[in-house]
Short mmCIF file of C-alpha atoms in Angstrom, two decimals:
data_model
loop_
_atom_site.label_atom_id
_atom_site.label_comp_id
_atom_site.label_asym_id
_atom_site.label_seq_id
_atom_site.Cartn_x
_atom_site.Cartn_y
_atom_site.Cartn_z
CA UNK Y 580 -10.77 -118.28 123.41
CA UNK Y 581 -12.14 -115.14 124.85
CA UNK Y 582 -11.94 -111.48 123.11
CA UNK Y 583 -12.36 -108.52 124.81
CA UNK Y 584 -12.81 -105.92 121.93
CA UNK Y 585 -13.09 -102.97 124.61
CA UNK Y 586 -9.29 -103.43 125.45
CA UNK Y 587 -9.05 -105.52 121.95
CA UNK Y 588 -7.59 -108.53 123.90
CA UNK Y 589 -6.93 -112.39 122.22
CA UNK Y 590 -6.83 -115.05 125.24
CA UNK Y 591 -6.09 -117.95 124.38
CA UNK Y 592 -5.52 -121.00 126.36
CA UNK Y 593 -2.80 -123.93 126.00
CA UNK Y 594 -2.39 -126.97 128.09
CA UNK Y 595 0.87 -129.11 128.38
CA UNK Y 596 -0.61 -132.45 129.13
CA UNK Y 597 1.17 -135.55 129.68
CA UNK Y 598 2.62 -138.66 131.63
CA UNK Y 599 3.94 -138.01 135.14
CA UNK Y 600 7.62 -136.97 134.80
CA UNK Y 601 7.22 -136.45 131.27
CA UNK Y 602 8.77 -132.42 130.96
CA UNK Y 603 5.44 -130.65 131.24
CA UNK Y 604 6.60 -128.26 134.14
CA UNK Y 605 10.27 -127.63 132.60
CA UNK Y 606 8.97 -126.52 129.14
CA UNK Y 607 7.07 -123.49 131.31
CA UNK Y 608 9.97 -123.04 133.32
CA UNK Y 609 12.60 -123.04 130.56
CA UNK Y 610 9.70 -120.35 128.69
CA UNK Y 611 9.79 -118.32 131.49
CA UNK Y 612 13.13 -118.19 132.42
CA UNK Y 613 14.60 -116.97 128.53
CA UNK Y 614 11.68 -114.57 128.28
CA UNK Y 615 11.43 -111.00 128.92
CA UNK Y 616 10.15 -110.37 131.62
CA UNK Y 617 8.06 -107.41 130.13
CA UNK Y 618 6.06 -109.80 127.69
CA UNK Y 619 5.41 -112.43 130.79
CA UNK Y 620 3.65 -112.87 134.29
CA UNK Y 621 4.86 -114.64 136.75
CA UNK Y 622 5.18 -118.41 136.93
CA UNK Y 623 2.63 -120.13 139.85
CA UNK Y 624 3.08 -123.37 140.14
CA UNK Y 625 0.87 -125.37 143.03
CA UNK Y 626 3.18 -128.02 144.26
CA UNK Y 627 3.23 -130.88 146.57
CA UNK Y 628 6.06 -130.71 148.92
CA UNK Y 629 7.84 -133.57 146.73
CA UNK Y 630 8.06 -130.69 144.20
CA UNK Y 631 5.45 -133.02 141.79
CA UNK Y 632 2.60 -130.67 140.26
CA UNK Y 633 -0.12 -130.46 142.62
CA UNK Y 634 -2.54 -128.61 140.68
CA UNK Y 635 -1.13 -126.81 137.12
CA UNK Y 636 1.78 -124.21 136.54
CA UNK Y 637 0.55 -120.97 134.89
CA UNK Y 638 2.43 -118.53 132.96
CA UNK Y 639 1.06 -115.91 130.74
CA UNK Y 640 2.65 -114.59 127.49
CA UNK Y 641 1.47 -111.08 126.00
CA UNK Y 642 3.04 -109.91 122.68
CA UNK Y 643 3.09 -106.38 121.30
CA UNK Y 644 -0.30 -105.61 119.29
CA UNK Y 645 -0.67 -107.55 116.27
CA UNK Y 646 -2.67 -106.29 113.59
CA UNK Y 647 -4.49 -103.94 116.00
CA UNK Y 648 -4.94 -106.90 118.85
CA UNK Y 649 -3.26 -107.68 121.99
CA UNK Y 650 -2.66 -111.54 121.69
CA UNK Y 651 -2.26 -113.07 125.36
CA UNK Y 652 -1.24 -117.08 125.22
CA UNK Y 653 -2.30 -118.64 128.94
CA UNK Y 654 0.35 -121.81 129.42
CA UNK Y 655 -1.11 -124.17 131.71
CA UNK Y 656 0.36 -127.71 132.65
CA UNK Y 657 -1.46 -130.66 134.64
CA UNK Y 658 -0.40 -132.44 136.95
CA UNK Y 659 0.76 -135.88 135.58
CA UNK Y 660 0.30 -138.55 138.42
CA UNK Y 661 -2.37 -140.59 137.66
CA UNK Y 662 -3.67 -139.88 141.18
CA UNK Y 663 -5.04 -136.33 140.02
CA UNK Y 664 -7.11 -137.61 136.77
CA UNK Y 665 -9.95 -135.31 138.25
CA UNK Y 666 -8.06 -132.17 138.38
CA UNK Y 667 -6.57 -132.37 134.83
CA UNK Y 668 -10.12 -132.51 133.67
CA UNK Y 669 -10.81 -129.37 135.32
CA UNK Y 670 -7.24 -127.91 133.83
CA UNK Y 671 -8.64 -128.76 130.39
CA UNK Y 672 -11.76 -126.26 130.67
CA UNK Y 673 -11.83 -123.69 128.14
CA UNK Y 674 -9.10 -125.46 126.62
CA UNK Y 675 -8.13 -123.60 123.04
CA UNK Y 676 -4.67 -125.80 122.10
CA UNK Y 677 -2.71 -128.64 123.72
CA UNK Y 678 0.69 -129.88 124.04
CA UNK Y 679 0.99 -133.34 124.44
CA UNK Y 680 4.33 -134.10 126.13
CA UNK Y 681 5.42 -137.54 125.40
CA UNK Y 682 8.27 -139.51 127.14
CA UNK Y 683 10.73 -140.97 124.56
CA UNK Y 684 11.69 -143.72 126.76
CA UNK Y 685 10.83 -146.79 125.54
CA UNK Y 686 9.70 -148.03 129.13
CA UNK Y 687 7.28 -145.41 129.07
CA UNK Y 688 5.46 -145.81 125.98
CA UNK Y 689 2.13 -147.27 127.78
CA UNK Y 690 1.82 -144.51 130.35
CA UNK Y 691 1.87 -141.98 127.22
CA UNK Y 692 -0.60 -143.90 125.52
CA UNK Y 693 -2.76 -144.28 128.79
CA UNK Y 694 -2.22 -140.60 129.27
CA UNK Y 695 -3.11 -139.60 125.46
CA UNK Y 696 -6.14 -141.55 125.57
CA UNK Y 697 -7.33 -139.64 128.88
CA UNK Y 698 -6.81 -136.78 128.11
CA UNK Y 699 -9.13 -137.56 124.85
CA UNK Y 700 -11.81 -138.72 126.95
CA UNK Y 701 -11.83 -135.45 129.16
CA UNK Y 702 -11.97 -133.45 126.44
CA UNK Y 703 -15.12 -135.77 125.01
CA UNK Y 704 -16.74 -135.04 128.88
CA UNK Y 705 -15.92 -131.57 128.80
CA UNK Y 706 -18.33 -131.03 125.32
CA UNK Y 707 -15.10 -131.02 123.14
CA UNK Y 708 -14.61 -132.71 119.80
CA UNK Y 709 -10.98 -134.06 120.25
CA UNK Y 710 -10.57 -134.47 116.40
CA UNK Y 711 -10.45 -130.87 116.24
CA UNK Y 712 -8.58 -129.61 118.79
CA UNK Y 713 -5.33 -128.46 118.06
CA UNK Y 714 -3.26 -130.51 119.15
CA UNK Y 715 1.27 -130.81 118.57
CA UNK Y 716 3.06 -134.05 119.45
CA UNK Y 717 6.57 -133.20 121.61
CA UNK Y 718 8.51 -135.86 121.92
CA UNK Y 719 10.83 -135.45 125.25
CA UNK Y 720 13.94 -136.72 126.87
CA UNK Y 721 15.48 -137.17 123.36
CA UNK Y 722 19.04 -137.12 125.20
CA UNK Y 723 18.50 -140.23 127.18
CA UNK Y 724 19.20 -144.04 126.05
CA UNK Y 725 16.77 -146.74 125.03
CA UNK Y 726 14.20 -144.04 123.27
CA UNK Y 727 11.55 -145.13 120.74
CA UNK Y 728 11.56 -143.65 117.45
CA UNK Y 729 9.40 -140.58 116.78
CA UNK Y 730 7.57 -142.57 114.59
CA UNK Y 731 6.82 -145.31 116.81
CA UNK Y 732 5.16 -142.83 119.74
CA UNK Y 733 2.92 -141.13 116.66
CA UNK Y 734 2.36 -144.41 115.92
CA UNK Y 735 1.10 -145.94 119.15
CA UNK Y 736 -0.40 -142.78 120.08
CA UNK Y 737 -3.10 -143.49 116.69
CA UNK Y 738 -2.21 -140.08 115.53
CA UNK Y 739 -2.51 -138.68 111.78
CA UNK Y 740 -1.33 -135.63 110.52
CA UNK Y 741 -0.46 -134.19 114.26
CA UNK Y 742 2.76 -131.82 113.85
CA UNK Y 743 5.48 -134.06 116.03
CA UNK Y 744 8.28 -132.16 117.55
CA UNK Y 745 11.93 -133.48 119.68
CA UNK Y 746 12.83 -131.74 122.55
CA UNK Y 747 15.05 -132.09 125.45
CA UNK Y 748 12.89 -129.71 127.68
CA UNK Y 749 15.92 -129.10 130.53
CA UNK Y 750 18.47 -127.96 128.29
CA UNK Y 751 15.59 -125.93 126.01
CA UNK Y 752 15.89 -127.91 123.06
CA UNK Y 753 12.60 -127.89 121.20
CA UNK Y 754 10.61 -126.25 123.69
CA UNK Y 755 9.97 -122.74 121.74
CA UNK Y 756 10.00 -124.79 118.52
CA UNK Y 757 6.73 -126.27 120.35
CA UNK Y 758 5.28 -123.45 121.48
CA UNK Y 759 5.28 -121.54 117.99
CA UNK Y 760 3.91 -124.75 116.54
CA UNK Y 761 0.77 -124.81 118.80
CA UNK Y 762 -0.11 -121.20 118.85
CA UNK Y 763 0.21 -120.97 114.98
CA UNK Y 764 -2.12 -123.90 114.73
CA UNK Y 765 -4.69 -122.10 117.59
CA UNK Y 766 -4.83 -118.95 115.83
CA UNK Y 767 -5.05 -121.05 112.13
CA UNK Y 768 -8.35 -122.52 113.77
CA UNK Y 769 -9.53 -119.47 115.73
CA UNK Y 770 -9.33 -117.59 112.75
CA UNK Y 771 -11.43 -120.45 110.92
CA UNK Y 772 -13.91 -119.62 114.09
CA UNK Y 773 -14.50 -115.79 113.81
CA UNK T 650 -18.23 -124.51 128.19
CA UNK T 651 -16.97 -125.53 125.05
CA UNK T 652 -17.52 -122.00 122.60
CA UNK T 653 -15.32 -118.96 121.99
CA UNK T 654 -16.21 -115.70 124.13
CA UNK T 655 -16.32 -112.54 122.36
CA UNK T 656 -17.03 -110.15 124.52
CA UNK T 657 -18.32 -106.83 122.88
CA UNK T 658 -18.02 -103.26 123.90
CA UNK T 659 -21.29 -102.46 125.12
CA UNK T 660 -20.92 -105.82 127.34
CA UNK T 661 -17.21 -104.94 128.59
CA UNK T 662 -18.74 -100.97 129.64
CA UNK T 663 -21.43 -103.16 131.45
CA UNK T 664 -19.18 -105.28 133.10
CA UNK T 665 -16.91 -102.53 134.39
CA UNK T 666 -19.74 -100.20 135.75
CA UNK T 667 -20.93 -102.91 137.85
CA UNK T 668 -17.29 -104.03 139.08
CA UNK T 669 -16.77 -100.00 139.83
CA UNK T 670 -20.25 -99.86 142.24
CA UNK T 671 -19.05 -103.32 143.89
CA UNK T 672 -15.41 -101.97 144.55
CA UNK T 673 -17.15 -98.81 145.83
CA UNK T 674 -19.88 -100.49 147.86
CA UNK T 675 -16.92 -102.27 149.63
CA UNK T 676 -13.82 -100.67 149.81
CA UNK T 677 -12.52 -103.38 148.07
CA UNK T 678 -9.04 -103.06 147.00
CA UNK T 679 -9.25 -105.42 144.17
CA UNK T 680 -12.23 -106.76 142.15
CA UNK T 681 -11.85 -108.73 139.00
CA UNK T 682 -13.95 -110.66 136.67
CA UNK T 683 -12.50 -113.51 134.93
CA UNK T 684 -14.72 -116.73 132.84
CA UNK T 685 -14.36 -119.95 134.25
CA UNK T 686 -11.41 -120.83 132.18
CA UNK T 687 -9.43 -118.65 134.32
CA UNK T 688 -8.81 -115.28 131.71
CA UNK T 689 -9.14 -112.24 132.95
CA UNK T 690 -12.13 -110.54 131.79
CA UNK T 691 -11.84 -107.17 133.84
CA UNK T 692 -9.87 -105.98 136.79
CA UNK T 693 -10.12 -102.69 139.01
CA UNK T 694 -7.83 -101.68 141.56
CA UNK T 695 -5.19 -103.47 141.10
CA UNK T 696 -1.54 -102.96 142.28
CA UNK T 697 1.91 -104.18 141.94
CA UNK T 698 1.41 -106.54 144.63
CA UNK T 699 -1.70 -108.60 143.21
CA UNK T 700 -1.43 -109.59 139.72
CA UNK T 701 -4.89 -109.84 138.57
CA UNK T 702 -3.74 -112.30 135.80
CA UNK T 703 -2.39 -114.40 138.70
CA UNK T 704 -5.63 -114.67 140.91
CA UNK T 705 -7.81 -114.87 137.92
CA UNK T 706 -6.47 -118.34 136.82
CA UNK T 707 -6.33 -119.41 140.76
CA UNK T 708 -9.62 -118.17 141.42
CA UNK T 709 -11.09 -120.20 138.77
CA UNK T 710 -9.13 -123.02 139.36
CA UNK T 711 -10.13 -123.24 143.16
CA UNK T 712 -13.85 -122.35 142.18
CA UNK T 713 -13.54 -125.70 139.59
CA UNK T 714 -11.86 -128.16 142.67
CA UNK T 715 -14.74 -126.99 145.11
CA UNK T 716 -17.37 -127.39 142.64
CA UNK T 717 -16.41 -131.11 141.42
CA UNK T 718 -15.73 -131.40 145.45
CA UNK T 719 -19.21 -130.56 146.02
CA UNK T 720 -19.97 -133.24 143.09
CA UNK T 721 -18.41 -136.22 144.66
CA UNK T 722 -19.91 -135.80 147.71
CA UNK T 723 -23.34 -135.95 146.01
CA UNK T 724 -24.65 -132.13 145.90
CA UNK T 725 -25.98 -131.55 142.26
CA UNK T 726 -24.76 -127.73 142.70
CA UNK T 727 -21.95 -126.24 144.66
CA UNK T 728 -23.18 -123.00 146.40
CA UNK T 729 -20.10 -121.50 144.36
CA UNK T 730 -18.37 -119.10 146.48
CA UNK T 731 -15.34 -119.07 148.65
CA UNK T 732 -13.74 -117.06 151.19
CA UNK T 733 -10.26 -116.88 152.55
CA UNK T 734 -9.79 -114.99 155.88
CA UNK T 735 -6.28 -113.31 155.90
CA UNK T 736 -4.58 -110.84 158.51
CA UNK T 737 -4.31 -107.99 156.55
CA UNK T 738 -6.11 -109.07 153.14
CA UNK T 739 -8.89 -111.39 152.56
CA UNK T 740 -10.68 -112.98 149.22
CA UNK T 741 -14.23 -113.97 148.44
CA UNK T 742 -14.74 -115.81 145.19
CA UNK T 743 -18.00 -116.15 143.78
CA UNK T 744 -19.35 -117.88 140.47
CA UNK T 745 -22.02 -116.39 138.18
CA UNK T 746 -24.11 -118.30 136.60
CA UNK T 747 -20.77 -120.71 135.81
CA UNK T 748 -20.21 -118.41 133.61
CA UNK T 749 -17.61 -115.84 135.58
CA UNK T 750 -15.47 -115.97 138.55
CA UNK T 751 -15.96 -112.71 140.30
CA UNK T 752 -12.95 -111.33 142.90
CA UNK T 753 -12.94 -109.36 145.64
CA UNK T 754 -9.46 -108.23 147.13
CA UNK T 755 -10.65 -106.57 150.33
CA UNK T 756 -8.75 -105.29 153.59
CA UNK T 757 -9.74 -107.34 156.81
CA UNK T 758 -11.53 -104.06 158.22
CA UNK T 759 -14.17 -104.23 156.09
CA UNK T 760 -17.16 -106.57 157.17
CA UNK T 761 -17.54 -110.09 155.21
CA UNK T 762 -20.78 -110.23 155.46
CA UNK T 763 -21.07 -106.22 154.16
CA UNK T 764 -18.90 -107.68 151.02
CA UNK T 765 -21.06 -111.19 150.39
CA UNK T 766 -24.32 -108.65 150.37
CA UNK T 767 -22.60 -106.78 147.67
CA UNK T 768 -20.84 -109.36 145.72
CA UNK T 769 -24.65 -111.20 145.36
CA UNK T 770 -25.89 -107.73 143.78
CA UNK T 771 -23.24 -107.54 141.35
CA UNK T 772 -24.10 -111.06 140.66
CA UNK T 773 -27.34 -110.65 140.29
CA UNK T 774 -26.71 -107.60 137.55
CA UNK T 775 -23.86 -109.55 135.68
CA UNK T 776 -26.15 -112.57 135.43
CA UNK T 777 -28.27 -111.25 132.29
CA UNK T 778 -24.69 -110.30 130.43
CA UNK T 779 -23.36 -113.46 131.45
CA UNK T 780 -26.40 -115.48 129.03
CA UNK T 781 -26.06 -112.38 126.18
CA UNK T 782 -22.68 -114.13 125.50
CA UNK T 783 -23.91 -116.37 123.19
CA UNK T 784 -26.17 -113.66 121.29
CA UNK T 785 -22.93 -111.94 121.44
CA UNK T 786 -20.75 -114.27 118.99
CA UNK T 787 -23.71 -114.42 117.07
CA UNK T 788 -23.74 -110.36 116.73
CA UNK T 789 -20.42 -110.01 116.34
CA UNK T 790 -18.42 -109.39 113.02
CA UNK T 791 -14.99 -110.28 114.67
CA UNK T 792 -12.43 -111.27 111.97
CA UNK T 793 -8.86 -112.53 112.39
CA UNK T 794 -7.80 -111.64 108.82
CA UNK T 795 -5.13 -113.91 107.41
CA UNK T 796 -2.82 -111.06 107.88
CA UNK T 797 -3.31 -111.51 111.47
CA UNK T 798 -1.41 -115.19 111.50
CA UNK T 799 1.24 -113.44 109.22
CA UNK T 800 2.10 -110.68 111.63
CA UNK T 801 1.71 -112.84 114.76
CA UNK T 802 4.52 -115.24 113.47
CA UNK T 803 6.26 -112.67 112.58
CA UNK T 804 5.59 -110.99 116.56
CA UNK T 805 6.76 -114.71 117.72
CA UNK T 806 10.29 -114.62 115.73
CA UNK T 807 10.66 -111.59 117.54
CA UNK T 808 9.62 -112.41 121.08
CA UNK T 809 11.47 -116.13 121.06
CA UNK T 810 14.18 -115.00 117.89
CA UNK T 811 17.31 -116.80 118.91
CA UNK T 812 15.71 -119.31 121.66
#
């Protein structure tokens, strides 16, 4: 979180993390693409030339001034081939919120739960308590056959009390739903913080 | 690296007297501060072709690869700067005290080597602001009142209403 009371500026930081192929990089394009384009940047995204996340995606949302501040939400993905576990560490710095975006198929269960428990660890390296971070379950792909039941991926992923959302990211189901969710819970704890 | 940075007025004025020297010093187009999360602290000069937002969050993203680069190949500390010759523009990217990631944006006339003596100044002034961070959130009576997670849901209905 960083607050710039000269120009009374929020920034907060959110990171889509997740399994390779999981619908990281089409929740920020589907954001950016129904948003105005007044109240966003544009989208970067550093690609490999298979069109596979290189690095992150970045997008940045500013609202209007709420109660007298500017609240800016940085959207960051990382790049989910487990080739690049070094660079989604460095994604993760300064981390305020996180999106974990979990593949419904039920083929792909272990590579969320290998991918949930990373990302856990980085946060542990990076001085984080991961118990505390807020954190929203979205389940993907919800369109597609032989998916596991909410409840199971919550399940397997060990989590408690995490807000779990569906979503079929390409056709935009779910994907604002998730966003609200995580930014209401970020500014619930940053609020707790100041 | 993991704390909340509130960064008060008599810090920000800091901040952006020593930016304007370094973009006078220079000629720089473009010189921005950001922390090494990637936000954009401060920005001068920019214009609608750069996007400070933009190079903030690549800057510190390329300062964060060269710096665990530096780690794998053994150095305890990466010197923590990085230039990027264009034809018309180039960049220089400099950490300070892994605290910031400072830009220059500057026009291939000017002399690197004129810009690197400069950019180590300003480094050298923001340094001292860069450790009263901490003293900062300490100092500070910044409040989110629960009004403020009222109207911002209410702000979100209206930016995403309908989606």
């Amino acid at each position: 979180m960083f607050i710039n009371w000269r120009l009374r500026e929020l920034n907060l930081k959110i990171v889509y993390y997740g399994p390779a192929l999981g619908g990281k990089t089409t929740n920020l394009q589907y954001i950016h693409s129904k948003t105005d384009p007044r109240i966003r940047s544009e989208m970067v995204s550093l690609k490999t030339r298979g069109d596979r996340t290189l690095y992150f995606d970045f997008l940045q949302l500013e609202l209007g001034r709420v109660a007298g501040l500017k609240p800016r939400f940085n959207l960051y993905t990382v790049p989910g081939q487990t080739y690049y576990t070094s660079t989604r560490k460095l994604v993760l710095q300064g981390v305020d919120g996180i999106v974990f975006v979990a593949d419904s198929q039920a083929h792909r269960l272990e590579e969320n739960r290998e991918s949930f428990w990373e990302m856990r660890r980085n946060l542990r390296e990076l001085g984080y308590d991961p118990e505390s971070m807020p954190l929203v379950l979205q389940c993907n792909k919800r369109d597609l056959p032989n998916i596991l039941s909410v409840s199971t991926i919550h399940e397997h992923l060990g989590l408690n009390g995490v807000p779990c959302l569906e979503s079929i990211a390409i056709r935009g189901v779910g994907v604002f739903e998730t966003l609200k969710t995580i930014i209401n819970l970020v500014v619930a704890k940053a609020q707790q913080q100041l | 690296m993991n704390q909340s940075v509130v960064l008060s007025e008599d810090i920000a004025d800091q901040i952006h007297r020593v930016l304007s020297e370094l973009r006078a010093r220079t000629q720089a187009e473009c010189v921005l501060l950001a922390d090494i999360s990637g936000q954009l602290v401060e920005s001068l000069g920019s214009s609608e072709e750069i996007d400070p937002v933009l190079v903030a969050a690549l800057a510190a993203g390329e300062l964060a690869a060269i710096a665990e680069l530096a780690r794998q190949i053994g150095e305890r500390r990466a010197s923590g700067s990085l230039l990027h010759e264009g034809k018309n523009r180039s960049i220089y990217i400099a950490s300070v005290s892994d605290t910031f990631v400072l830009v220059v944006i500057f026009s291939t006339a000017s002399p690197v080597g004129l810009v690197r003596l400069f950019v180590r100044r300003a480094a050298e002034l923001l340094h001292p602001l860069a450790s009263q961070f901490e003293e900062a959130i300490r100092r500070s009576n910044a409040t989110l009142g629960t009004d403020f997670g009222t109207a911002l849901a209410g702000e979100l209905d209206e930016a995403f209403g309908g989606m």
